[in-house]
Amino acid sequence: MMTVNEVSKLSGVSIRSLHHYDKIGLLPATEVTAAGYRLYDDKALERLQMILLFKELQFPLKEITTILDNPEFDRSKALEQQIKLLELRKEHLENLIDLARGIKMIGVQKMSKMSFDAFDTRKIDEYAAQAKASWGTTDAYKEFEKKSAGRSREEEQVLGVQMMEIFAEFGKIRNKKPESEEAQALVKKLQNYITEHYYTCTDEILESLGQMYAGGGDMTSNIDKYAGEGTAVFANEAIEAYILTK
């Protein structure tokens, strides 16, 4: 058993935070002595590791409590996600170090997109968002689980192809203005499709999805590969125009 002071020194979490975690039921003390001292066993320390992991994924404390108290919580899956996130951050830091060393040795060269690639955190942000979605406790995620329950892998693949066909339609008109009647009709079609097959796609969710489509990660690459270069950005611009008219 360890005291709150010892846990604080071991983990780097402040005593004040540990007291707060106990108070809200996120990390209850294993035992409280007659004198009022909080004590923690190894099981509590393992839970603290998971808490810190989900904080790295930017979950609110209330949601972390819900996830960890779920009997279906998969510790192995959570650790795999943390490892992947750390690997992405390591790659990002190594790129920054290489850039700084290059500038030190040969000075600043002609400015280009490549000069700023080392600062790009989109891969990290996209992975963190995907990992967070997989542990989602929002109404939208619960609705998604309910609608997807019982669907076969083949059915999921068909839905995915049908959704990509909507992006193919965006691709065919990507040279038109995002606020054009055709583009706006496709945004509505996309929103309705997501609502029907996945979860209620509010304007707020739709706007966030649009930003992910054009974020420059795997999602952007997949859309552009299927529907033509620039389609993902065009779809996002059309969504932005759609939101502005509301």
CSV table of C-alpha atoms in Angstrom, one decimal, residues 130-220:
chain,number,residue,atom,x,y,z
A,130,GLN,CA,-10.1,7.9,-34.0
A,131,ALA,CA,-8.9,6.3,-30.7
A,132,LYS,CA,-11.2,8.6,-28.8
A,133,ALA,CA,-14.2,7.7,-31.0
A,134,SER,CA,-13.6,4.0,-30.3
A,135,TRP,CA,-14.2,4.7,-26.6
A,136,GLY,CA,-17.0,7.1,-27.3
A,137,THR,CA,-19.8,7.5,-24.7
A,138,THR,CA,-21.7,10.3,-26.5
A,139,ASP,CA,-25.2,9.8,-27.7
A,140,ALA,CA,-24.0,9.7,-31.3
A,141,TYR,CA,-21.6,6.9,-30.5
A,142,LYS,CA,-24.3,4.9,-28.6
A,143,GLU,CA,-26.7,5.4,-31.5
A,144,PHE,CA,-23.9,4.1,-33.9
A,145,GLU,CA,-23.4,1.0,-31.7
A,146,LYS,CA,-27.2,0.3,-31.7
A,147,LYS,CA,-27.5,0.8,-35.5
A,148,SER,CA,-24.4,-1.3,-36.3
A,149,ALA,CA,-25.3,-4.1,-34.0
A,150,GLY,CA,-26.0,-7.3,-35.9
A,151,ARG,CA,-24.7,-6.0,-39.2
A,152,SER,CA,-22.4,-8.3,-41.0
A,153,ARG,CA,-18.9,-7.3,-42.3
A,154,GLU,CA,-20.3,-7.5,-45.8
A,155,GLU,CA,-23.1,-5.2,-45.0
A,156,GLU,CA,-20.7,-2.7,-43.4
A,157,GLN,CA,-18.6,-2.8,-46.5
A,158,VAL,CA,-21.6,-2.1,-48.7
A,159,LEU,CA,-22.5,0.9,-46.6
A,160,GLY,CA,-18.9,2.1,-46.9
A,161,VAL,CA,-18.9,1.8,-50.7
A,162,GLN,CA,-22.3,3.6,-50.9
A,163,MET,CA,-20.9,6.5,-48.8
A,164,MET,CA,-17.8,6.7,-51.1
A,165,GLU,CA,-20.2,6.9,-54.1
A,166,ILE,CA,-21.5,10.1,-52.6
A,167,PHE,CA,-18.0,11.5,-52.5
A,168,ALA,CA,-17.6,10.3,-56.1
A,169,GLU,CA,-20.5,12.6,-56.9
A,170,PHE,CA,-18.7,15.4,-55.1
A,171,GLY,CA,-15.7,14.6,-57.3
A,172,LYS,CA,-17.6,15.0,-60.5
A,173,ILE,CA,-18.6,18.6,-59.6
A,174,ARG,CA,-15.5,19.7,-57.7
A,175,ASN,CA,-14.7,22.4,-60.2
A,176,LYS,CA,-18.0,24.1,-59.4
A,177,LYS,CA,-18.5,26.5,-56.5
A,178,PRO,CA,-19.0,24.9,-53.0
A,179,GLU,CA,-22.2,26.9,-52.5
A,180,SER,CA,-23.7,25.8,-55.8
A,181,GLU,CA,-27.1,24.1,-55.8
A,182,GLU,CA,-25.6,20.7,-56.8
A,183,ALA,CA,-22.9,20.8,-54.1
A,184,GLN,CA,-25.4,21.8,-51.4
A,185,ALA,CA,-27.7,19.0,-52.4
A,186,LEU,CA,-24.9,16.5,-52.0
A,187,VAL,CA,-24.1,17.8,-48.6
A,188,LYS,CA,-27.7,17.2,-47.5
A,189,LYS,CA,-27.5,13.8,-49.1
A,190,LEU,CA,-24.4,12.9,-47.2
A,191,GLN,CA,-25.9,14.2,-43.9
A,192,ASN,CA,-29.0,12.2,-44.4
A,193,TYR,CA,-27.0,9.1,-45.3
A,194,ILE,CA,-25.0,9.3,-42.1
A,195,THR,CA,-28.1,9.8,-40.0
A,196,GLU,CA,-29.9,6.9,-41.6
A,197,HIS,CA,-27.1,4.3,-41.3
A,198,TYR,CA,-24.8,5.5,-38.5
A,199,TYR,CA,-26.0,8.2,-36.1
A,200,THR,CA,-27.9,11.5,-36.1
A,201,CYS,CA,-25.6,13.8,-38.0
A,202,THR,CA,-26.2,17.2,-36.6
A,203,ASP,CA,-24.8,20.3,-38.3
A,204,GLU,CA,-22.1,20.4,-35.6
A,205,ILE,CA,-21.1,16.8,-36.2
A,206,LEU,CA,-21.2,17.4,-40.0
A,207,GLU,CA,-18.9,20.4,-39.7
A,208,SER,CA,-16.4,18.3,-37.7
A,209,LEU,CA,-16.5,15.5,-40.2
A,210,GLY,CA,-15.9,18.0,-43.0
A,211,GLN,CA,-12.7,19.1,-41.2
A,212,MET,CA,-11.6,15.5,-40.9
A,213,TYR,CA,-12.3,14.9,-44.6
A,214,ALA,CA,-9.9,17.7,-45.5
A,215,GLY,CA,-7.5,17.2,-42.7
A,216,GLY,CA,-4.7,15.8,-44.8
A,217,GLY,CA,-4.6,12.3,-43.2
A,218,ASP,CA,-5.7,8.8,-44.4
A,219,MET,CA,-9.3,10.0,-44.7
A,220,THR,CA,-8.3,12.7,-47.2
